[in-house]
Structures are given as structure tokens and as C-alpha cells.
Short mmCIF file of C-alpha atoms in Angstrom, two decimals:
data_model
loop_
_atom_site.label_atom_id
_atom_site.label_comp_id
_atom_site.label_asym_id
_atom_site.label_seq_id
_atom_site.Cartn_x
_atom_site.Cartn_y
_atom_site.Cartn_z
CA UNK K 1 20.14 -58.34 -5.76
CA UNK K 2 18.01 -56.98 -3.58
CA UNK K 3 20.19 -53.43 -4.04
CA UNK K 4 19.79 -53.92 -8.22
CA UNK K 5 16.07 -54.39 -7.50
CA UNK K 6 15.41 -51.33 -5.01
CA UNK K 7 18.24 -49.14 -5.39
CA UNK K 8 18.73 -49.87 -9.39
CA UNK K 9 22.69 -50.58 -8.46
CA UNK K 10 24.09 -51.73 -12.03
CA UNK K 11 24.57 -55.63 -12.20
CA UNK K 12 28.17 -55.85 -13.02
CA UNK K 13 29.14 -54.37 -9.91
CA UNK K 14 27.67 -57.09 -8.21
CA UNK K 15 28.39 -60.72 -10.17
CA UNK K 16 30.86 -62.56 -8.04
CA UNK K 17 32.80 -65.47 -9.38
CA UNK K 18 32.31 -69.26 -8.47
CA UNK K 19 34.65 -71.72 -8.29
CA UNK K 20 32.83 -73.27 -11.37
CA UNK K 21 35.12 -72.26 -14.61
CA UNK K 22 32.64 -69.78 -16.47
CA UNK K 23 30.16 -69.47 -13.87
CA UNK K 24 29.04 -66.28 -11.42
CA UNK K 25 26.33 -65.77 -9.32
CA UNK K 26 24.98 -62.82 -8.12
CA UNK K 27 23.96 -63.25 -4.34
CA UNK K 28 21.35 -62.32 -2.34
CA UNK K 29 20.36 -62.08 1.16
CA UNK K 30 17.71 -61.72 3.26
CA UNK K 31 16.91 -58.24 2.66
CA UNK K 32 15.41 -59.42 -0.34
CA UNK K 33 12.30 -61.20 1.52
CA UNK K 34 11.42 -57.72 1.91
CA UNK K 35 12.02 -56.15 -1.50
CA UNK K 36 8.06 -56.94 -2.45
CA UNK K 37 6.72 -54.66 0.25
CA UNK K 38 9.33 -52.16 -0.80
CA UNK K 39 8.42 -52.53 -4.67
CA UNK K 40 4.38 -52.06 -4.52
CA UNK K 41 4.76 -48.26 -4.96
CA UNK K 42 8.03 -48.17 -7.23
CA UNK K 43 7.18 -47.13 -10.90
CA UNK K 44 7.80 -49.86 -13.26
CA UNK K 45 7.84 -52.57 -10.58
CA UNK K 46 7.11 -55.69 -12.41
CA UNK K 47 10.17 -54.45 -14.90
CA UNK K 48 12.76 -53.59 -12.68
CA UNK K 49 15.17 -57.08 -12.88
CA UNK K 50 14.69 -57.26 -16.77
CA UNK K 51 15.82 -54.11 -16.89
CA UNK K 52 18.74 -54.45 -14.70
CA UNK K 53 20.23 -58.10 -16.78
CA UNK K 54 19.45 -55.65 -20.09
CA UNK K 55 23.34 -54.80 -18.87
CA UNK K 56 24.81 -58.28 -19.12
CA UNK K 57 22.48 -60.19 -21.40
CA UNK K 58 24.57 -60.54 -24.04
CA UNK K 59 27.72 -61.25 -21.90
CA UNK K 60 26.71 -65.12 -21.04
CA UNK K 61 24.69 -67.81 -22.76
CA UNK K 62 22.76 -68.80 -20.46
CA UNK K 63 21.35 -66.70 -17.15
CA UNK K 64 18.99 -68.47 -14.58
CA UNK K 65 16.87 -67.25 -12.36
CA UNK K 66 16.12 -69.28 -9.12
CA UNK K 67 13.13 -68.33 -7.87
CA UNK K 68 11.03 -68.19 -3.97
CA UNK K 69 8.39 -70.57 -3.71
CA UNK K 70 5.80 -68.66 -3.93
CA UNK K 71 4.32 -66.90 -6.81
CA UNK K 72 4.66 -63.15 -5.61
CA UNK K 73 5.97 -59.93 -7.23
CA UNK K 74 9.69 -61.53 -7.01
CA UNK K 75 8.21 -64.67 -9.37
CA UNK K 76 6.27 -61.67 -11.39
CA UNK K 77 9.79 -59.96 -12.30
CA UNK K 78 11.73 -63.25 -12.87
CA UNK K 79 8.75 -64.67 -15.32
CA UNK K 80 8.45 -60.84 -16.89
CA UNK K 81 12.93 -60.75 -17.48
CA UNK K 82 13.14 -64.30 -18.86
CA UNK K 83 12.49 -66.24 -22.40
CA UNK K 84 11.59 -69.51 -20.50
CA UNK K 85 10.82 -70.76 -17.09
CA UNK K 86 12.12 -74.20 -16.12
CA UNK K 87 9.65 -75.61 -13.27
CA UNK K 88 10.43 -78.42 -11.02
CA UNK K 89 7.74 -80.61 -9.22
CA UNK K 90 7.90 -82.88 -6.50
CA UNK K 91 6.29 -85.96 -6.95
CA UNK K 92 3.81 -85.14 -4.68
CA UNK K 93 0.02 -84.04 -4.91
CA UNK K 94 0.00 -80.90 -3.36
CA UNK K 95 2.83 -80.31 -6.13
CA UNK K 96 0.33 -80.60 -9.14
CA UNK K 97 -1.86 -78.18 -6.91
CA UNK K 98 0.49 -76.09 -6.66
CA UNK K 99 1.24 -76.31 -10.77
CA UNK K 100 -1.97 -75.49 -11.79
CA UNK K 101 -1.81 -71.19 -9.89
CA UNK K 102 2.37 -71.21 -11.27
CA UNK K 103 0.23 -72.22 -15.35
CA UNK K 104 -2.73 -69.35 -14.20
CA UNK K 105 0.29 -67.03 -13.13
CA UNK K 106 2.35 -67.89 -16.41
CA UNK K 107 -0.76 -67.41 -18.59
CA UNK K 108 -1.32 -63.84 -17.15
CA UNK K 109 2.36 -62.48 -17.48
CA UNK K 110 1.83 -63.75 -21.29
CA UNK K 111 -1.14 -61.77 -21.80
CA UNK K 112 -0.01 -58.23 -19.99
CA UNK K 113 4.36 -58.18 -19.68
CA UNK K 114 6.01 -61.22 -21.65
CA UNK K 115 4.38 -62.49 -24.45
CA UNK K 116 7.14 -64.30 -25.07
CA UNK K 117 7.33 -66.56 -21.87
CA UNK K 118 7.84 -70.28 -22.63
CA UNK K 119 7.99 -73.61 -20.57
CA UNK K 120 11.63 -74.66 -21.30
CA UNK K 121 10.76 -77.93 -18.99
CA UNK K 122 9.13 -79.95 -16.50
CA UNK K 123 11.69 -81.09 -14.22
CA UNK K 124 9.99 -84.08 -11.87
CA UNK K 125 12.13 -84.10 -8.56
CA UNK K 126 11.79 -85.57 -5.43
CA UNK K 127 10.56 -89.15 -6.47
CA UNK K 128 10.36 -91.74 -4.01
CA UNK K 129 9.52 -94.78 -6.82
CA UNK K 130 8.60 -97.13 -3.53
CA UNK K 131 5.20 -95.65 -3.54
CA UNK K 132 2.13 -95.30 -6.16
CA UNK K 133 1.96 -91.67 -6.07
CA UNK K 134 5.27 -91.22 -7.81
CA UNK K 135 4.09 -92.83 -10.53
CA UNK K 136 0.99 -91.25 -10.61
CA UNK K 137 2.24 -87.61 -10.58
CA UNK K 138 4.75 -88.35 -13.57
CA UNK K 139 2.09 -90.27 -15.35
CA UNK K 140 -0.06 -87.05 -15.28
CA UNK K 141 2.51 -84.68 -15.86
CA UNK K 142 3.92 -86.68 -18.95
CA UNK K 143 0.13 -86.37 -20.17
CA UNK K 144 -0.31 -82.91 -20.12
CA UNK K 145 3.27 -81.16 -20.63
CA UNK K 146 4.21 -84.33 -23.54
CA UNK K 147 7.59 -84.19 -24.90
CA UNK K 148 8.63 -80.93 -22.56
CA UNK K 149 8.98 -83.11 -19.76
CA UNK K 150 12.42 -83.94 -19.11
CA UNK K 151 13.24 -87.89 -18.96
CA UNK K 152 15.45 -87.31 -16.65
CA UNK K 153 13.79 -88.08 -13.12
CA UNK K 154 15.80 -86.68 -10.01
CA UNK K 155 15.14 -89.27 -7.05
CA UNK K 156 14.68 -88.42 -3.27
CA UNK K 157 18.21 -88.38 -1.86
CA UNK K 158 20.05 -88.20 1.48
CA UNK K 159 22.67 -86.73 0.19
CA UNK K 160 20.98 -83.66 -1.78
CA UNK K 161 19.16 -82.91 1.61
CA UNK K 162 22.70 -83.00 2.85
CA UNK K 163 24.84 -80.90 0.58
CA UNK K 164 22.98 -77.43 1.23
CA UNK K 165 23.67 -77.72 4.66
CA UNK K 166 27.45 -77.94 3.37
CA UNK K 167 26.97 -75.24 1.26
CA UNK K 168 28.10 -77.22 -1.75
CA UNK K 169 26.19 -78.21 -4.71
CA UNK K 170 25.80 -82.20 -4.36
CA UNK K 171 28.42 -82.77 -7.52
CA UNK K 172 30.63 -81.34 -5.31
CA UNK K 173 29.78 -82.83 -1.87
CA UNK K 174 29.21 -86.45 -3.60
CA UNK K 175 29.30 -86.65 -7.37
CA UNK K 176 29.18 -90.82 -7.14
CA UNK K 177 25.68 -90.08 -5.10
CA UNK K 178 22.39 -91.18 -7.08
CA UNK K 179 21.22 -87.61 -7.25
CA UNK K 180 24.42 -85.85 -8.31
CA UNK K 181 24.04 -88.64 -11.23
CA UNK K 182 20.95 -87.23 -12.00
CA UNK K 183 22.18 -83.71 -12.23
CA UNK K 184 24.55 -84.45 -14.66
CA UNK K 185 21.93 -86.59 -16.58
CA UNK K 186 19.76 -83.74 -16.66
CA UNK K 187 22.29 -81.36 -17.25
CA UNK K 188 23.18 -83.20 -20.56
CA UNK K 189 19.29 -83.40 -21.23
CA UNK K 190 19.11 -80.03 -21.08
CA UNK K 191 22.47 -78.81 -23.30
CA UNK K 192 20.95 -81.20 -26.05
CA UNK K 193 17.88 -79.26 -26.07
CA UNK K 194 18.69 -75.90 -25.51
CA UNK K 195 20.50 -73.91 -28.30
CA UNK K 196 22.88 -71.88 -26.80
CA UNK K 197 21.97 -67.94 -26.99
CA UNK K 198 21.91 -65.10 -25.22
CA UNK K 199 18.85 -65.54 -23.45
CA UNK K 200 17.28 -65.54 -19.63
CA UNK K 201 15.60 -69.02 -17.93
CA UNK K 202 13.93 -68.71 -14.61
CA UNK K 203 13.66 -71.55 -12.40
CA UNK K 204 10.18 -71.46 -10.33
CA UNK K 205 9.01 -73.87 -8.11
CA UNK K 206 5.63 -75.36 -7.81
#
């Protein structure tokens, strides 16, 4: 990616296959971590990725975008190329924090490079329902973001700290696990409420 984003290499010669049926990925590495320095000068900056998945947007349903956690000029392209942005928070307080700069940022790529931006979902992660500040945090994010909070709640989970370190994804490593059952719960959730179309989701993190 990094190469697409600073070198403009076209996309397709860089999707690899998974060994998901109908799923690629195109990597990155950490040459990326220094694409924003890189980009500050470059003309058309903020547009550079949306141009670059122009070349295979209408190849797959569904294209996500996983983004750093940090809102910086890597967030700015992802939230400028997609239609929605699908945001997780931990059940923590920093987390809601954290939410209210990703809304600010959100609100300002709306008004000056993607009018079109919309929250696809909350996704609540990380819950530990043991204490009162789980319950607090979904309480107050079920307030504000209603219905496009996802009921789905993904749980704190040895096994999903695990899984990375495995480099699987944890339906892979342990799909009987409580949070692989959550994945696939939200997965579902998410199918039923998304119409399938060409279109770009970005995943940001709060």
C-alpha cells in the first residue's frame, strides 16, 4: 500500500489472495508508518487512496479499510475514499474520549472532501461485563448513536489477544471461543444491514 499511496503503483498489481474463498487483502508494511511525512508535500494528498481503489471498486462488494489508531493523514485518506466508516470502541473511558476528536475529524472531512461519509456502525468491543464501566460506556453510546449501534457486543477474550500473535483471525485459531462467536454474530448483524454494493467501509478506531 504504501507503494499505491507514494509511488501511485496500480492496485491490481498488488491484491494478494487469502485463504478465505472470495477474499484478498492488500498488505502493508512498515514503510507505511512513514507514508504521512512523505505525503505533506504530494499534490492531491488527502485523495491519493480513493483514487487508487477508483481501479477495483466495482470488482468486489464490499472493500474495508482498517485503519491506525490515530486520526492522521492515513485516517484523512481512508475517511475521504470510503461511503461509511465502521468505528469500534472499547468499553473504556478514555475510548469515548477518544470518540468525540474521530466525530470532530468525521464532521470536517464531510464539510471539505466527502460529503458523503456515513457512520455504518458502532461496534462496542472489549467489554469486561464484571465491572460498572462496561455498562456505562454502552449505556452512553446506545444514547447517542441509537439504532446504529450494533447489538452485537464483542467481549474481552484470551483467545482474540491470542490469535494475532498466531497470525490467524480467531475463527480460525478457535471458532468455539466466546469471541470468534461474536464475530460471526456480528458478521450476520452486519450482512442484514448492509445492502450489498459496490461501495468502500473504513474501519477506524477510537
Amino acid at each position: 500500500l504504501y507503494n499505491v499511496l507514494l509511488n501511485q503503483k496500480p492496485v491490481p498489481e498488488i491484491i494478494l489472495p487469502t485463504q478465505v474463498d472470495n477474499l484478498s487483502i492488500i498488505p502493508s508494511n512498515l514503510n507505511l508508518t512513514g507514508a504521512e511525512v512523505e505525503l505533506v508535500g504530494a499534490i492531491g494528498r488527502d485523495f491519493r487512496l480513493k483514487t487508487a481503489l477508483g481501479a477495483v471498486n466495482d470488482s468486489y462488494d464490499l472493500i474495508f479499510i482498517d485503519c491506525p489508531p490515530s486520526l492522521n493523514l492515513l485516517t484523512v485518506n481512508a475517511l475521504t475514499a470510503c461511503n461509511s466508516t465502521l468505528i469500534p470502541i472499547q468499553c473504556e473511558y478514555y475510548a469515548l474520549e477518544g470518540l468525540s476528536q474521530l466525530m470532530t475529524t468525521i464532521n470536517l472531512i464531510r464539510d471539505h472532501l466527502n460529503p458523503d461519509l456515513a457512520i455504518e456502525g458502532i461496534l462496542l468491543t472489549m467489554a469486561d461485563f464484571r465491572t460498572n464501566l462496561t455498562e456505562e460506556v454502552i449505556n452512553e453510546a446506545r444514547e447517542y448513536f441509537k439504532t446504529k449501534v450494533y447489538r452485537t457486543v464483542i467481549p474481552r477474550s484470551i483467545k482474540l489477544s491470542e490469535s494475532p500473535g498466531f497470525g490467524k483471525p480467531v475463527v480460525f485459531y478457535d471458532k468455539l471461543s466466546p469471541g470468534a462467536q461474536k464475530y460471526e454474530e456480528l458478521s450476520q448483524e452486519f450482512l442484514e444491514s448492509t445492502t450489498p454494493q459496490p461501495q468502500t467501509n473504513t474501519t477506524s478506531t477510537a
